[in-house]
Coordinates of N, CA and C in Angstrom, one line a residue:
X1 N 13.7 -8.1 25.0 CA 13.1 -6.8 24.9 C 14.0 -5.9 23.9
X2 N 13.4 -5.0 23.3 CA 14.1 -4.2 22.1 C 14.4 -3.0 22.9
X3 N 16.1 -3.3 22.5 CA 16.5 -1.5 23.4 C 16.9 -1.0 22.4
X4 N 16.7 -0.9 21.5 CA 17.2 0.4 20.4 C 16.4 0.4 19.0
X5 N 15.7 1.4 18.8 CA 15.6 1.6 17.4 C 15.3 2.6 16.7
X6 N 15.0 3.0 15.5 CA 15.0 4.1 14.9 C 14.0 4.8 14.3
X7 N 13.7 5.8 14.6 CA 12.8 6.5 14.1 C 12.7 7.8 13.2
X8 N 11.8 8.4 12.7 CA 11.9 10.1 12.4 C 11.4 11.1 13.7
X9 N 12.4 12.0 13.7 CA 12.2 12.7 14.8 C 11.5 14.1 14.3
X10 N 11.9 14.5 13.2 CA 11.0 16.1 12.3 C 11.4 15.3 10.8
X11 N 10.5 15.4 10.4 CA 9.4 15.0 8.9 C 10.3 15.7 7.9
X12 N 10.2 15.4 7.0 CA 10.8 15.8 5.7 C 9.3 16.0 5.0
X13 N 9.9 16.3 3.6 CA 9.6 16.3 2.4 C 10.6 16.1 1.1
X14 N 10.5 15.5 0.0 CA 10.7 15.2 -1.2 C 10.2 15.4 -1.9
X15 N 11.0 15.2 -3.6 CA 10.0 14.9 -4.8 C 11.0 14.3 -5.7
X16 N 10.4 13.8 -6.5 CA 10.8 13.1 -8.0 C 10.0 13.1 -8.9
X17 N 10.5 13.3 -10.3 CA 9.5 13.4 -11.2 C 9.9 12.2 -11.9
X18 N 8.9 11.6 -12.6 CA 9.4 10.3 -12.9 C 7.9 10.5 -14.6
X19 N 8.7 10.5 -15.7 CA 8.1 10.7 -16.9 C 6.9 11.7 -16.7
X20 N 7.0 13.1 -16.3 CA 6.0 14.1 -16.1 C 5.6 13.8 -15.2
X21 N 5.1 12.5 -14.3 CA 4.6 12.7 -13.1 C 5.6 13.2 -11.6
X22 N 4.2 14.0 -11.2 CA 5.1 14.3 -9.6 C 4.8 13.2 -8.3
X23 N 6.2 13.1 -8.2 CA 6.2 12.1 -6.6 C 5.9 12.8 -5.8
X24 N 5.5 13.4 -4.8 CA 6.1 14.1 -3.7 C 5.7 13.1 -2.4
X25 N 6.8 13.2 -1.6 CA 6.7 12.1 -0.5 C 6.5 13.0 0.8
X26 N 5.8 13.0 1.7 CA 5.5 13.7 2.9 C 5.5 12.8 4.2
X27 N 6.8 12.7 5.3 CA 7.4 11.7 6.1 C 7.5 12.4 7.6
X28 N 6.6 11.8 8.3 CA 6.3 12.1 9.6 C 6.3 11.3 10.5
X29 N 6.7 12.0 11.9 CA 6.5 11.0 12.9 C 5.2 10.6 13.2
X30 N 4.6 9.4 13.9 CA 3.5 9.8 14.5 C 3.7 7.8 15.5
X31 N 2.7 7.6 16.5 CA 3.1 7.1 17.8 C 1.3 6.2 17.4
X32 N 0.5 6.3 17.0 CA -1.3 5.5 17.1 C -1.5 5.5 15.9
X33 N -2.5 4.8 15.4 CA -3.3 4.8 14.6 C -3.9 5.7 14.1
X34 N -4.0 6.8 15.5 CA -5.2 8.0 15.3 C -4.3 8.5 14.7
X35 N -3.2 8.9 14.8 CA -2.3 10.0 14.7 C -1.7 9.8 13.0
X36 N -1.7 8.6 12.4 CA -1.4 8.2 11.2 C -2.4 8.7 10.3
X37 N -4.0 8.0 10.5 CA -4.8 8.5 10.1 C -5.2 9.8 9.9
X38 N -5.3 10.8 10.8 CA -5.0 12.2 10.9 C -4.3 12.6 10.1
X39 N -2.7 13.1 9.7 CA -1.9 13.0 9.0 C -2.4 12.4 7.3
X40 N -2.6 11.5 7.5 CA -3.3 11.2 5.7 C -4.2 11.9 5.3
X41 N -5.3 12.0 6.3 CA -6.4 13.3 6.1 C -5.8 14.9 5.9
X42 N -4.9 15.1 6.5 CA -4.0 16.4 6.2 C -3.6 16.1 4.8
X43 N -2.7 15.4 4.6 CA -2.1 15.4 3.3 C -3.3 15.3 2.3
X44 N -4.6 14.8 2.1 CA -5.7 14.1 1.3 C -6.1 15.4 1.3
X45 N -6.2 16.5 2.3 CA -6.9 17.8 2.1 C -5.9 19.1 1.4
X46 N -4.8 19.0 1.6 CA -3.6 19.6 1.4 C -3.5 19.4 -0.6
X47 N -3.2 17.6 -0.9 CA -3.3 17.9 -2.3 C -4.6 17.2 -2.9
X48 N -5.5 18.0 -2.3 CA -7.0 17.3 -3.1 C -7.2 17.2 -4.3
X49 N -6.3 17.7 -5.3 CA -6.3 17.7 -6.4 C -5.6 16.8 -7.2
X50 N -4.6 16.2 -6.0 CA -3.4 15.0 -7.1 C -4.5 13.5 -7.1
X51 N -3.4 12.8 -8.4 CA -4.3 11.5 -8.7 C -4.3 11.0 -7.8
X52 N -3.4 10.7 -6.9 CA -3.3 9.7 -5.9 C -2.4 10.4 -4.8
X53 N -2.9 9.9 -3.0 CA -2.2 10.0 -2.5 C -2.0 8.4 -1.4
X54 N -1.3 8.3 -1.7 CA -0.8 6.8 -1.5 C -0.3 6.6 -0.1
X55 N 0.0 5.5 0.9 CA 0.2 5.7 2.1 C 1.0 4.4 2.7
X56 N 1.5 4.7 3.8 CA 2.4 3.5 5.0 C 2.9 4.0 5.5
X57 N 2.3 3.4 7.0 CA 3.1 3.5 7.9 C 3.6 2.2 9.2
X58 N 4.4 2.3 9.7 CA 4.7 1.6 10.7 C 4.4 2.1 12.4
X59 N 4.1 1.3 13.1 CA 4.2 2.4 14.4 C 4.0 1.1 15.7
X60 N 4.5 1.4 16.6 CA 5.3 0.2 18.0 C 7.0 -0.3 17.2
X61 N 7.6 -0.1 18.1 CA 9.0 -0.5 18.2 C 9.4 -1.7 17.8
X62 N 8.5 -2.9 17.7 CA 8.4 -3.8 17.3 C 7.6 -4.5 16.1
X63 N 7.0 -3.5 15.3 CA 6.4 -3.0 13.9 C 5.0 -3.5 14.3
X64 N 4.2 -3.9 15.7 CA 2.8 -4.1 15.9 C 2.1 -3.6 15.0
X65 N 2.3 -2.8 14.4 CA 0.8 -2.2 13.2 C 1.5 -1.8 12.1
X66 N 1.6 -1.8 11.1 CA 1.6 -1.6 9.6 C 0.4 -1.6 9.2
X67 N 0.6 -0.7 8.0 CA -0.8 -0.4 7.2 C 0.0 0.2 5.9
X68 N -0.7 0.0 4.7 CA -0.5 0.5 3.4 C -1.8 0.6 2.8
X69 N -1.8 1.5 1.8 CA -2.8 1.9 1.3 C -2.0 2.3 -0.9
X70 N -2.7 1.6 -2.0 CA -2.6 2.2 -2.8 C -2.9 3.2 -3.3
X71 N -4.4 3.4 -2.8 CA -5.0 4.8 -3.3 C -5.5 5.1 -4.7
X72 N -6.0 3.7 -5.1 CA -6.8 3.6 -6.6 C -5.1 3.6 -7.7
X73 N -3.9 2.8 -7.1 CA -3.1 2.7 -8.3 C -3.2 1.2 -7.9
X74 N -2.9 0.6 -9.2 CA -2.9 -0.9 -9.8 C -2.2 -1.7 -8.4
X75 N -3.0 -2.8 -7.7 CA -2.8 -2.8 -6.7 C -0.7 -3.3 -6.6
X76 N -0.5 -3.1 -5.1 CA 0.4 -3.6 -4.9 C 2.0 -3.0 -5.4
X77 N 1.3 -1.7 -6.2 CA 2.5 -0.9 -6.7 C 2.9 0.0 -6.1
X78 N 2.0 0.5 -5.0 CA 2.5 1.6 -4.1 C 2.8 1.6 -3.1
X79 N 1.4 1.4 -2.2 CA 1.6 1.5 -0.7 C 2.6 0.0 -0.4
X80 N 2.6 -0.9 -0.5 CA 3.3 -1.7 -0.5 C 5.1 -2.0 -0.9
X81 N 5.4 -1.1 -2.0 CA 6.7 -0.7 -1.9 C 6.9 0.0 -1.1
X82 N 6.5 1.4 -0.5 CA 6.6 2.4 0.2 C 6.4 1.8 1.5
X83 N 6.0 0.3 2.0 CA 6.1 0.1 3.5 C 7.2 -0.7 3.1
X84 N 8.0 -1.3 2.0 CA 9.2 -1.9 2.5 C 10.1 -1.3 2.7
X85 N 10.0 -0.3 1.7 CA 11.5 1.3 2.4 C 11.7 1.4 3.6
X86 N 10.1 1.4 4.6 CA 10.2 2.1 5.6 C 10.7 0.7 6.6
X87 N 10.4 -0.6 6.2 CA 10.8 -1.8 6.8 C 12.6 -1.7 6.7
X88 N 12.3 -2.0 5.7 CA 13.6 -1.8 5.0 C 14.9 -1.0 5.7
X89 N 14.3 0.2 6.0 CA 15.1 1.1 6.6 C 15.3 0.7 8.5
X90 N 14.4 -0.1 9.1 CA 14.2 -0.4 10.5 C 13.6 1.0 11.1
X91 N 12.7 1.7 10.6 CA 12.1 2.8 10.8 C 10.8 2.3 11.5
X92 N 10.5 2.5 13.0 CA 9.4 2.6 13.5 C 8.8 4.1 14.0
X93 N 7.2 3.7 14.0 CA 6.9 5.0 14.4 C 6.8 5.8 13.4
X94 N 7.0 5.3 12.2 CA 6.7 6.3 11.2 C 5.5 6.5 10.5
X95 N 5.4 7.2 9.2 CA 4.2 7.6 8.1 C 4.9 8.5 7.2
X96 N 4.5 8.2 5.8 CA 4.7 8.4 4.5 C 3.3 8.4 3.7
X97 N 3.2 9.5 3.2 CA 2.6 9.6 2.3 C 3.1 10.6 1.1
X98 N 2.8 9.4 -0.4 CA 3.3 9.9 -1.4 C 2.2 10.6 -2.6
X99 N 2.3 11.7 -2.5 CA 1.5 12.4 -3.7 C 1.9 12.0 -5.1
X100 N 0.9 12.0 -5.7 CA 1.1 11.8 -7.3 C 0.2 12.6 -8.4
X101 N 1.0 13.4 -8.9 CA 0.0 14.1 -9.6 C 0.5 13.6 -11.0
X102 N -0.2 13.2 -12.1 CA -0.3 12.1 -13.1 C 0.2 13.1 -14.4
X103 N 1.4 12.5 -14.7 CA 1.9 13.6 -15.8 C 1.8 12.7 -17.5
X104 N 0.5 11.9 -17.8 CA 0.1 11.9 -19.1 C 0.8 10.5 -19.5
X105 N 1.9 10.2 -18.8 CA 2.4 9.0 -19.3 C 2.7 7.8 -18.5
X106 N 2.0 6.5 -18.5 CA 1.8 5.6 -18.1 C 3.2 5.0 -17.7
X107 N 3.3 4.5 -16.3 CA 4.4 4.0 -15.6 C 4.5 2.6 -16.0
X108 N 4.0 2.0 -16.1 CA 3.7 0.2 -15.8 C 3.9 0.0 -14.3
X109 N 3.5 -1.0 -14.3 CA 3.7 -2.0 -12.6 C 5.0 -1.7 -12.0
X110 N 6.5 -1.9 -12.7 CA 7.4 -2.1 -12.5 C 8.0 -0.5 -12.2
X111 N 7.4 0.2 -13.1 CA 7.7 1.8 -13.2 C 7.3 2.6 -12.0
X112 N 6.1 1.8 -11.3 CA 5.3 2.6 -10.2 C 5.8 2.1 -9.5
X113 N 6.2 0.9 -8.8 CA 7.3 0.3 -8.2 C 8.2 1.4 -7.2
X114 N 9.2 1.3 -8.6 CA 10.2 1.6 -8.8 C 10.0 3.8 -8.3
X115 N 9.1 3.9 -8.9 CA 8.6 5.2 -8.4 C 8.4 5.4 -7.3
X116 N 7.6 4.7 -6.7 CA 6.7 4.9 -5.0 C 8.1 4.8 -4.2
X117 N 9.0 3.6 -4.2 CA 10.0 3.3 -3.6 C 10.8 4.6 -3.5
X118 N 10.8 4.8 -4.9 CA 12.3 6.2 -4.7 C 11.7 7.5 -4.2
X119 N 10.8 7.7 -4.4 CA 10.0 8.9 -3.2 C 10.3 8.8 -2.2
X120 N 9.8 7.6 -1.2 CA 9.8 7.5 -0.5 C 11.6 7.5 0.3
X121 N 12.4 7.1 -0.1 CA 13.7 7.3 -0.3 C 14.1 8.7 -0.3
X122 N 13.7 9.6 -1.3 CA 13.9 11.0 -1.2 C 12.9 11.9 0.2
X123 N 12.2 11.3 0.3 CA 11.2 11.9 1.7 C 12.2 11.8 2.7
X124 N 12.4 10.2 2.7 CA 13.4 9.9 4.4 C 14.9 10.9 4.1
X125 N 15.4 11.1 3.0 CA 16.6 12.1 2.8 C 16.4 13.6 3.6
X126 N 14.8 14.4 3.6 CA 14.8 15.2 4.0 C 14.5 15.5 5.3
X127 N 14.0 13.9 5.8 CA 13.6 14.1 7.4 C 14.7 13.6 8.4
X128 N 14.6 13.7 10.0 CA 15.7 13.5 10.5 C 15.4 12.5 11.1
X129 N 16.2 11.6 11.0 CA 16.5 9.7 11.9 C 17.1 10.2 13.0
X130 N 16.3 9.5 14.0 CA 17.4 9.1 14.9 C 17.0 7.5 15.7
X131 N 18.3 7.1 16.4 CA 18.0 5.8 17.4 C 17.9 6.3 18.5
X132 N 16.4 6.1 19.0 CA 16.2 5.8 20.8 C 16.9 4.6 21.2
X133 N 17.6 5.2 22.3 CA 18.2 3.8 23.2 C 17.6 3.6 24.8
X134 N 16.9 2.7 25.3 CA 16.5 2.8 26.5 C 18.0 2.0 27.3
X135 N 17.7 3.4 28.2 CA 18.9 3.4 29.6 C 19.0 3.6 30.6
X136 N 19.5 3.6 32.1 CA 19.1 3.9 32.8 C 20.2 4.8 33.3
X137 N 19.6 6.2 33.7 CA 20.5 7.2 34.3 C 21.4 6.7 35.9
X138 N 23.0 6.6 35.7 CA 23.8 6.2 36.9 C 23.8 7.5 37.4
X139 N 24.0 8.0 38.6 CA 25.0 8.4 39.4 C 26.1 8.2 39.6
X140 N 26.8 9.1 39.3 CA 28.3 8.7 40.0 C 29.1 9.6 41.0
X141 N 29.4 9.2 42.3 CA 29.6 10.4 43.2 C 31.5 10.1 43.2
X142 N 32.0 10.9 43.2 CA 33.8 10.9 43.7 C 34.3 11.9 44.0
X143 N 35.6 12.0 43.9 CA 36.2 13.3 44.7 C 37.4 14.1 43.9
X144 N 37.5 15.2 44.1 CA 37.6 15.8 42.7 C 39.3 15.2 41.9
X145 N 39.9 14.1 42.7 CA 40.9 13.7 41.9 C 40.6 12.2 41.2
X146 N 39.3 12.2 41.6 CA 38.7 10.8 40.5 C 37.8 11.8 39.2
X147 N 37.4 12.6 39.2 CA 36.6 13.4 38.2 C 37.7 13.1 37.1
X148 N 38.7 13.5 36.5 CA 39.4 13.6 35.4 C 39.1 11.9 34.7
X149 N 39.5 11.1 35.4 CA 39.1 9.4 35.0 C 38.4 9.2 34.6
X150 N 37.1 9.7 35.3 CA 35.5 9.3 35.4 C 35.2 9.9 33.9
X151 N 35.7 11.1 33.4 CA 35.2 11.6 32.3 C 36.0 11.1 31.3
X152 N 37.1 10.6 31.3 CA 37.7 9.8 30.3 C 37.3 8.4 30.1
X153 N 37.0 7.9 31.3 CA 36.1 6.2 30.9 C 34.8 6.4 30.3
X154 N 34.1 7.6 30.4 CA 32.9 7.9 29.8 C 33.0 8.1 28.3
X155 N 34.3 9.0 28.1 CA 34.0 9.7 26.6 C 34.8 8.7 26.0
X156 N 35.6 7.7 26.4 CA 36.0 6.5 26.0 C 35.2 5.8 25.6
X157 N 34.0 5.6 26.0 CA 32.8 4.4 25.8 C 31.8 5.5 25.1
X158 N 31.8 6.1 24.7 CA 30.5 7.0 23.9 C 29.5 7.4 25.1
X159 N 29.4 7.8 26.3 CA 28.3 7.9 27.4 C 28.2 9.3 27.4
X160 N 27.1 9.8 26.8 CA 26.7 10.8 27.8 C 26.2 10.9 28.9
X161 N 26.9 12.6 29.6 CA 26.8 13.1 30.5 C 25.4 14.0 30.5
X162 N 24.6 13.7 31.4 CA 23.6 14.8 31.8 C 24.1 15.6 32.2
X163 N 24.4 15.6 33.5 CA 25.2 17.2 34.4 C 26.1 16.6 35.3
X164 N 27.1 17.7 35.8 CA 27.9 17.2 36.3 C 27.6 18.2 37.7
X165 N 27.7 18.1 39.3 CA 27.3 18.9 40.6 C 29.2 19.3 41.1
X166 N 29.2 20.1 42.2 CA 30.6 20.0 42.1 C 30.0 20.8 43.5
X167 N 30.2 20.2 44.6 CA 30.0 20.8 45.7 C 31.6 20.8 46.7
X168 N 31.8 19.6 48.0 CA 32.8 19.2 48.3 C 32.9 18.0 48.1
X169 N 32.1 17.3 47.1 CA 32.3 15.9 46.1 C 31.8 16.7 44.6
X170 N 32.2 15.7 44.0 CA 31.7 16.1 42.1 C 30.7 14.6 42.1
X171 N 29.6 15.1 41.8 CA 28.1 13.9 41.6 C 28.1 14.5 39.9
X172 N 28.3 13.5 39.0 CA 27.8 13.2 37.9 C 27.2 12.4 37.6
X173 N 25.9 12.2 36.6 CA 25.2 11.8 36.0 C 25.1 11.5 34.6
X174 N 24.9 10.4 34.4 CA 25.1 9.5 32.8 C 23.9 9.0 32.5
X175 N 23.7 8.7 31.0 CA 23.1 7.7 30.6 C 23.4 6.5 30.1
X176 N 23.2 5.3 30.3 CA 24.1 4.1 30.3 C 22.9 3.4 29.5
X177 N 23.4 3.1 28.4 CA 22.0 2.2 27.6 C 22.2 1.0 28.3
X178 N 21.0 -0.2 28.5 CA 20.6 -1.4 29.7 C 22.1 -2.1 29.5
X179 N 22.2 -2.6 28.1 CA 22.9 -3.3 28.0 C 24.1 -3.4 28.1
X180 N 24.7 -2.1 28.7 CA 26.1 -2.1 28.7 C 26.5 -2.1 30.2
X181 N 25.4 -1.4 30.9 CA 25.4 -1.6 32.4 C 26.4 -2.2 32.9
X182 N 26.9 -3.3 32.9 CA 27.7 -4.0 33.7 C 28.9 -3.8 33.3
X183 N 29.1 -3.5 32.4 CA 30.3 -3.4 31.0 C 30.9 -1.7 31.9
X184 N 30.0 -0.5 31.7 CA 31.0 0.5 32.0 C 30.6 0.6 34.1
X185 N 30.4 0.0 34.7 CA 30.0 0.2 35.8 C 31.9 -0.7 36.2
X186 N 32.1 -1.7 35.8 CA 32.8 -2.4 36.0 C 34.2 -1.6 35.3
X187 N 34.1 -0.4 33.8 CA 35.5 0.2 33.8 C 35.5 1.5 35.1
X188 N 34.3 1.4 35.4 CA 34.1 2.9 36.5 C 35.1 2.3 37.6
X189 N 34.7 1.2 38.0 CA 35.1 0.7 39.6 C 36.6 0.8 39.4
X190 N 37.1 -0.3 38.5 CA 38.3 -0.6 38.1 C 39.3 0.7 37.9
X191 N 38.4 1.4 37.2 CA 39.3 2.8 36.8 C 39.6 3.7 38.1
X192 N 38.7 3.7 39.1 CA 38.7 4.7 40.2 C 38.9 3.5 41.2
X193 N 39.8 2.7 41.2 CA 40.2 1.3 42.4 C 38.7 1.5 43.3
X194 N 37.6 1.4 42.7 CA 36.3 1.3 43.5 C 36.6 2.4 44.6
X195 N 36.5 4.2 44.5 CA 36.3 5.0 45.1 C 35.2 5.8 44.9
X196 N 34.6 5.5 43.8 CA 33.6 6.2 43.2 C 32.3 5.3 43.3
X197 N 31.2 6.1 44.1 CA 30.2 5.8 44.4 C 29.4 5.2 43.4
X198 N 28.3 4.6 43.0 CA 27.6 4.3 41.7 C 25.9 4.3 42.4
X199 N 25.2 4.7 41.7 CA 23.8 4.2 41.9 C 22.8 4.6 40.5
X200 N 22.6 3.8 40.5 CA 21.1 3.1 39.2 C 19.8 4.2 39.4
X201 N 19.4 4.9 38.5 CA 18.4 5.6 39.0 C 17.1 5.3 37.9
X202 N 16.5 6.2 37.5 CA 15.6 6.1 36.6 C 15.8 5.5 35.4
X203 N 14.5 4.5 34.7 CA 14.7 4.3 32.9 C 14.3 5.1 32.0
X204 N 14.7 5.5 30.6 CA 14.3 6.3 30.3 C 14.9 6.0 28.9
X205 N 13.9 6.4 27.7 CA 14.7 6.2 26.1 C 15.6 7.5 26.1
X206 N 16.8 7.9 24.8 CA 16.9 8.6 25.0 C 17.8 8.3 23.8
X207 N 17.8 9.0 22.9 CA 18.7 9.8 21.6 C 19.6 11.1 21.4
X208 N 20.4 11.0 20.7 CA 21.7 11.8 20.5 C 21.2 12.7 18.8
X209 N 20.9 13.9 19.4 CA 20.9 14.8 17.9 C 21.4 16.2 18.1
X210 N 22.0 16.4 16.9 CA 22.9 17.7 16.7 C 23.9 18.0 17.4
X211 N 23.8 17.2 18.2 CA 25.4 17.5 19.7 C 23.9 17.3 21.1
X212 N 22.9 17.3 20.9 CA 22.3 17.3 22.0 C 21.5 15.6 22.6
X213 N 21.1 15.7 23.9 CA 20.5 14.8 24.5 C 19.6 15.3 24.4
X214 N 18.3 14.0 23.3 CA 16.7 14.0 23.6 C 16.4 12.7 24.8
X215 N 15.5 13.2 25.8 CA 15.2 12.0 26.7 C 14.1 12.2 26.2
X216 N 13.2 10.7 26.5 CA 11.9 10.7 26.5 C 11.0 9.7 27.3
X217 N 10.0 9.8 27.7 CA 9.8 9.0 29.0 C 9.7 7.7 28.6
X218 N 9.7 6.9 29.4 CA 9.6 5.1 29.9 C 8.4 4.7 29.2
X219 N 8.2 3.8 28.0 CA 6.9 4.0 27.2 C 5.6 2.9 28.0

């Protein structure tokens, strides 16, 4: 099972000009087919006027669907570079679409290539990545002269804290990605000579942006 991978969380935009022509790369999240296609239709209505608007996306955690589109350029020069960037990159769940408005001078094969690629490159520069990790939220219950520990084996191991309770016990809450489970459950016990309570609760994905916790539900 795949516990981690990366995605766009808020879309960019780019551009490059590449011998008078404009690249402009437009890089969004989206989750279906419907939602891809949609999105291409925005962009196709947005620059109705450019020569080409060229396309790929990826979408399931495990790349289940890809799709590329040239868009009337010589096949194999566009949408097909522009899905290995996004391969390339281990980006699921995404969509790209690159505008081209035709600036008089002829790319070759290798030039459009070499073009579609680096748009798409400058797109993903303006949008934000991140890795979902599926984890499961622990409990940890102790007493307020195990708290100091508890928060040092944590920020030792990179774990975020959801919240911390402080009644006449201190109940904190973590996210523990699957695979470490046994790994910091075992510096928990050890560290607090097994005084500190532990229990397993909910699964849930869950990403680190700006200083903050994104959760997101169990897919």
């Amino acid at each position: 099972m795949i516990t981690a991978y990366k995605t766009v969380y808020l879309g960019g935009q780019g551009e490059i000009t590449e011998k008078k022509s404009r690249f402009i790369a437009t890089v969004e999240p989206v989750h279906s087919e419907e939602e891809a296609a949609a999105f291409l239709e925005r962009m196709k209505k947005k620059y109705w006027d450019a020569s080409h608007n060229c396309s790929a996306y990826v979408i399931g955690f495990e790349n289940q669907l890809t799709r590329c589109s040239d868009d009337g350029e010589p096949g194999g020069t566009a949408g097909r570079p522009m899905l290995d960037v996004l391969l390339g990159e281990k980006l699921c769940d995404t969509a790209v679409v690159v505008t081209r408005y035709f600036g008089g001078t002829l790319l070759g094969t290798g030039g459009l290539v070499r073009a579609y690629s680096k748009s798409v490159q400058e797109g993903l520069s303006h949008a934000s990545v991140i890795e979902k990790q599926y984890a499961r939220k622990l409990e940890i219950q102790t007493d307020y002269n195990g708290i100091g520990k508890i928060q040092y084996i944590l920020g030792q191991a990179g774990i975020p804290i959801l919240s911390s309770h402080y009644t006449d016990q201190v109940r904190v809450e973590a996210l523990i990605p699957v695979d470490r489970i046994a790994e910091i459950e075992k510096k928990l016990i050890e560290g607090t000579n097994g005084k500190a309570g532990l229990q397993l609760l909910d699964a849930c994905w869950f990403a680190l942006f700006g200083g903050e916790i994104l959760l997101f539900p169990e897919a």
